[in-house]
GROMACS .gro file of C-alpha atoms in nm:
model
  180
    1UNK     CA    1  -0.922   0.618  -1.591
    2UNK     CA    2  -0.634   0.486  -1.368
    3UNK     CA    3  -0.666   0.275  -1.092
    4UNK     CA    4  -0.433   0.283  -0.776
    5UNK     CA    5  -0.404   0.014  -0.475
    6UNK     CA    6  -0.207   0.127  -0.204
    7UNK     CA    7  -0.058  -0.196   0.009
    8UNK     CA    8   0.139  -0.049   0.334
    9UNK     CA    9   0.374  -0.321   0.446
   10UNK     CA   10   0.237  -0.613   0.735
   11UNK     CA   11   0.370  -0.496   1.108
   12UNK     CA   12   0.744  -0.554   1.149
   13UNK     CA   13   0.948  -0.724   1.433
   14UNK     CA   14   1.077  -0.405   1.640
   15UNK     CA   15   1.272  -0.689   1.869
   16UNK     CA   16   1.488  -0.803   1.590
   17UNK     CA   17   1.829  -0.615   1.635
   18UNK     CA   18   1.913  -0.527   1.303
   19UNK     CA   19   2.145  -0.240   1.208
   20UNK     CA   20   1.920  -0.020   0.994
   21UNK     CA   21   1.588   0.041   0.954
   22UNK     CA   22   1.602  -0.077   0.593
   23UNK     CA   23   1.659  -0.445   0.697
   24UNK     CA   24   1.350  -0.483   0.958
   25UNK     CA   25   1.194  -0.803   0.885
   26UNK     CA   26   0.775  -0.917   0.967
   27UNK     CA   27   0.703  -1.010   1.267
   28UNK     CA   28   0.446  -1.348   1.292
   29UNK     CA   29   0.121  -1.116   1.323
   30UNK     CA   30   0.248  -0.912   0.992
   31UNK     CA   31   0.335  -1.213   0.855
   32UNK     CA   32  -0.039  -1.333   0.897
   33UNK     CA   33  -0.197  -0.961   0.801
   34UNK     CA   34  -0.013  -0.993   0.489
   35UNK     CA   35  -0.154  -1.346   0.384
   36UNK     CA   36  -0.476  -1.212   0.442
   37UNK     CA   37  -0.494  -0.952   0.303
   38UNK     CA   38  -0.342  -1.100  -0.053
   39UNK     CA   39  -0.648  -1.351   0.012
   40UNK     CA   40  -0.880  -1.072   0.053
   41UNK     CA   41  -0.679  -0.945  -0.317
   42UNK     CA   42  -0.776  -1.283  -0.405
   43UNK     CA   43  -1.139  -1.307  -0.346
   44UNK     CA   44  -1.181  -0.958  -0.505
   45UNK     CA   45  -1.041  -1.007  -0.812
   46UNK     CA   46  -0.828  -0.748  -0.805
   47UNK     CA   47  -0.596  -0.761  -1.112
   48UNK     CA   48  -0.270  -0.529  -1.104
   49UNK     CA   49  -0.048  -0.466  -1.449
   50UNK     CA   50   0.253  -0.324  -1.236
   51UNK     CA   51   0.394  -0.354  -0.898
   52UNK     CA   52   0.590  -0.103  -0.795
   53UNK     CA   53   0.796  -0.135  -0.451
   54UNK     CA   54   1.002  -0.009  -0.145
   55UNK     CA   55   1.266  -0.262  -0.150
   56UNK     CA   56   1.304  -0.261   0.222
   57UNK     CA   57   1.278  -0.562   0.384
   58UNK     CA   58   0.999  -0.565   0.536
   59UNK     CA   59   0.774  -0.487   0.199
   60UNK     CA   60   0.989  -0.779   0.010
   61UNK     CA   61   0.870  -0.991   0.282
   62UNK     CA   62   0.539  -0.827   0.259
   63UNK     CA   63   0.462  -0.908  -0.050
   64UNK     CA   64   0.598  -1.259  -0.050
   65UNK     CA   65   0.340  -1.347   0.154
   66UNK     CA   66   0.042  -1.118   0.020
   67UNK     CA   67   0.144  -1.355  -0.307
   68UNK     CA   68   0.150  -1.655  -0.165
   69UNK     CA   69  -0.241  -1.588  -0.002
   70UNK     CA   70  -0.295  -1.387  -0.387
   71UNK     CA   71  -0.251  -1.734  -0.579
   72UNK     CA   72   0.003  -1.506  -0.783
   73UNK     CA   73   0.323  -1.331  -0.784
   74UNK     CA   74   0.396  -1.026  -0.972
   75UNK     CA   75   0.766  -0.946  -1.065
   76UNK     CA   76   0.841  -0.586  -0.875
   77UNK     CA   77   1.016  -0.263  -0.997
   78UNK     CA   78   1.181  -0.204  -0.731
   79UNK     CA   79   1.197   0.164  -0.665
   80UNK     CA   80   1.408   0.324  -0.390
   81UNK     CA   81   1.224   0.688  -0.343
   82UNK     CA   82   0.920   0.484  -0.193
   83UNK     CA   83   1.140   0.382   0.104
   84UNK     CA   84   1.016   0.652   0.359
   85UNK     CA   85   0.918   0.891   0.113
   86UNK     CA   86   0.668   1.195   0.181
   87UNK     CA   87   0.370   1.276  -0.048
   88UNK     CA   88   0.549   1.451  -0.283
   89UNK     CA   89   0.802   1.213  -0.398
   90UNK     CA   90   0.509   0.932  -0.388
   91UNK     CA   91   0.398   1.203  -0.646
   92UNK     CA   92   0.699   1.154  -0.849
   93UNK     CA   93   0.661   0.796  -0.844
   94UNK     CA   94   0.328   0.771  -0.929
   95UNK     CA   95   0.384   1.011  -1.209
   96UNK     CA   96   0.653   0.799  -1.363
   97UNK     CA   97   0.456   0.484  -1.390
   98UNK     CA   98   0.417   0.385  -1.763
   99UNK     CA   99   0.066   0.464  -1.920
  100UNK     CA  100   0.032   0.111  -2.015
  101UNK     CA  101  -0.037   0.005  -1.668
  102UNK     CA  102  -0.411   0.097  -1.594
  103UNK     CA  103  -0.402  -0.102  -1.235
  104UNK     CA  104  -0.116  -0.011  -1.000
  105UNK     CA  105  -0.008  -0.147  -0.679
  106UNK     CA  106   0.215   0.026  -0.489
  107UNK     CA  107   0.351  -0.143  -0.167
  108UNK     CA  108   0.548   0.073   0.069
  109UNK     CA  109   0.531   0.259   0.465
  110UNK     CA  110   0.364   0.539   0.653
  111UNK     CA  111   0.339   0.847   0.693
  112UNK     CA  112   0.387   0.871   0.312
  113UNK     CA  113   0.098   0.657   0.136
  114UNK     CA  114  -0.155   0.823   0.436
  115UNK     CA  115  -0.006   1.173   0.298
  116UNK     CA  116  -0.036   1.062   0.030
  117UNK     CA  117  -0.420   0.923  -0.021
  118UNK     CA  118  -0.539   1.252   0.217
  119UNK     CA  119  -0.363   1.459  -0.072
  120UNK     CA  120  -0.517   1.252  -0.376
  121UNK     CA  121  -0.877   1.251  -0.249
  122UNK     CA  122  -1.083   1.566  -0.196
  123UNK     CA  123  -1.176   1.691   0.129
  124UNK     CA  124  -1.484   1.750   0.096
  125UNK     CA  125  -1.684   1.465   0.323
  126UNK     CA  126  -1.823   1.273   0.051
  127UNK     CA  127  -1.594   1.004   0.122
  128UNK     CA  128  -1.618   0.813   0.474
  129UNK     CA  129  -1.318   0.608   0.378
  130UNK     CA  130  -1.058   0.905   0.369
  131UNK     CA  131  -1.216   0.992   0.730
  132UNK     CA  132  -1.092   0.625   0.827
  133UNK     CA  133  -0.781   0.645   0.658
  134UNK     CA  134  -0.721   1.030   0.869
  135UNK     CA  135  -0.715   0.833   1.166
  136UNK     CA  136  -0.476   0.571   1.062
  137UNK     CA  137  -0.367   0.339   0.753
  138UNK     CA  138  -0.231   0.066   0.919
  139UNK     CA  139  -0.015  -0.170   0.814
  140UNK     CA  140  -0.079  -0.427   0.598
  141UNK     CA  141  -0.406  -0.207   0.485
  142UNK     CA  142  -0.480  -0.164   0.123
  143UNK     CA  143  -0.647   0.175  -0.015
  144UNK     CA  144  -0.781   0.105  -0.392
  145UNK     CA  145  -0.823   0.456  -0.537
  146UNK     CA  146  -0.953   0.569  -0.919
  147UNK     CA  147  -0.821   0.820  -1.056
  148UNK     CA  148  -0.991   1.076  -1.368
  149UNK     CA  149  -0.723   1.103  -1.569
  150UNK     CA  150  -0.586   0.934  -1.897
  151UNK     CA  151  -0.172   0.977  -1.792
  152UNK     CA  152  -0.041   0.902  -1.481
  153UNK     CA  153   0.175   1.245  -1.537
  154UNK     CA  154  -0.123   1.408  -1.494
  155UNK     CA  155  -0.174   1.301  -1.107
  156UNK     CA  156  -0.243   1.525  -0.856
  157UNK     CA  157  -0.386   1.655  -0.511
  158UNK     CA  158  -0.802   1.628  -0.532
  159UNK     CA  159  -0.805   1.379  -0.883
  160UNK     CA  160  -0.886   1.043  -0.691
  161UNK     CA  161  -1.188   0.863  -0.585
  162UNK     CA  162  -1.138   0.645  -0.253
  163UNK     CA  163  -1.302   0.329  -0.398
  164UNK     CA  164  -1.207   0.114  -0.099
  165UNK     CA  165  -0.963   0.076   0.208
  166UNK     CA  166  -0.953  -0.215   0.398
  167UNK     CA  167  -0.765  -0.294   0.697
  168UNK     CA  168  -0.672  -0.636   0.810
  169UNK     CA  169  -0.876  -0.591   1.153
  170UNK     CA  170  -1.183  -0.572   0.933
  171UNK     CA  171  -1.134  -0.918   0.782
  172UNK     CA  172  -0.957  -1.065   1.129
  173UNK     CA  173  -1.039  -0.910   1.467
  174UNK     CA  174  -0.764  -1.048   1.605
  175UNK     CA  175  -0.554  -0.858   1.407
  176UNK     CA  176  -0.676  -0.512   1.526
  177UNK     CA  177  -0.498  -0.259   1.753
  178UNK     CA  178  -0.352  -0.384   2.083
  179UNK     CA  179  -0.363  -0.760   1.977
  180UNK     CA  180  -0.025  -0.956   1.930
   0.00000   0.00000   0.00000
C-alpha cells in the first residue's frame, strides 16, 4: 500500500507584476490557507517520507508556510514536470518516486493534480469526496489518497482510494470562495 497527499499551492497575488508565471508569489489570504492547512497536517498526524515539488514560486512559498504551521520542514526534490503539468506527466512523476517512500506529498497547481485525482479514483459513486473534488480542488486543498499497489511504477487510472480532501474553507470560512 502507498499513500499519496496531494497539496495544490495557497492562492497567489495576480496584482504582483512579475514577468512569468513561474515567479508569482502568495498573496496574504494564500499565505494564511497555507499555514492552516500545514496545522490541519499537524493535528492529523500526517507523516510524509518524500516531498516532491513544482519549484515555482508560489509552491516554494507554499510550503514554507504549510511548514512553519506543520512544526516541520521536509527537504524537497524539486521536480520541474509538476510545474503545469497534465495528468499524464503527474503519472510519470508519481511513477518515478522511489519505493522506499510509502507516504508522498506532492505540492504543485491545477488543472493537473484535479486530472489527476479524477483519473486515480474510480468513477463509480462510492466516493463523495471525488464528487467534491469534480467541482473544484482549490488551492491550498490537500487530497490524501491510498493506493493498492506495492510499486509506485505500478500507478494508474482507477488504483486509488480518496481517503480525504480537505479544503481550507472547511477549516476557515473566511477562507472560502469570494472572500479576500
Amino acid at each position: 500500500m502507498k499513500r499519496l497527499t496531494l497539496l495544490r499551492h495557497a492562492k497567489s497575488d495576480w496584482d504582483d507584476p512579475v514577468a512569468r508565471d513561474f515567479d508569482r508569489p502568495l498573496n496574504r489570504r494564500g499565505e494564511k490557507a497555507a499555514l492552516l492547512m500545514g496545522q490541519f497536517a499537524a493535528k492529523r498526524k500526517m507523516q510524509f517520507d518524500l516531498l516532491v515539488a513544482s519549484p515555482a514560486v508560489r509552491v516554494v512559498q507554499t510550503l514554507e508556510t504549510f511548514f512553519e504551521g506543520y512544526g516541520e520542514t521536509l527537504d524537497a526534490r524539486w521536480d520541474r514536470r509538476i510545474y503545469l503539468a497534465s495528468s499524464p506527466t503527474l503519472f510519470d512523476v508519481v511513477r518515478d518516486f522511489p519505493d522506499s517512500a510509502d507516504h508522498v506529498l506532492m505540492a504543485g497547481h491545477n488543472p493537473g493534480f484535479e486530472e489527476l485525482i479524477l483519473d486515480l479514483v474510480p468513477d463509480d459513486g462510492a466516493s463523495p469526496l471525488r464528487e467534491d473534488v469534480e467541482v473544484k480542488f482549490p488551492t491550498a486543498s490537500i487530497a490524501v489518497m491510498d493506493l493498492a499497489i506495492d510499486h509506485w511504477a505500478q500507478a494508474g487510472e482507477n488504483k486509488a482510494t480518496l481517503v480525504s480532501f480537505t479544503r481550507p474553507r472547511d477549516l476557515d470560512p473566511a477562507l472560502g470562495p469570494g472572500t479576500r
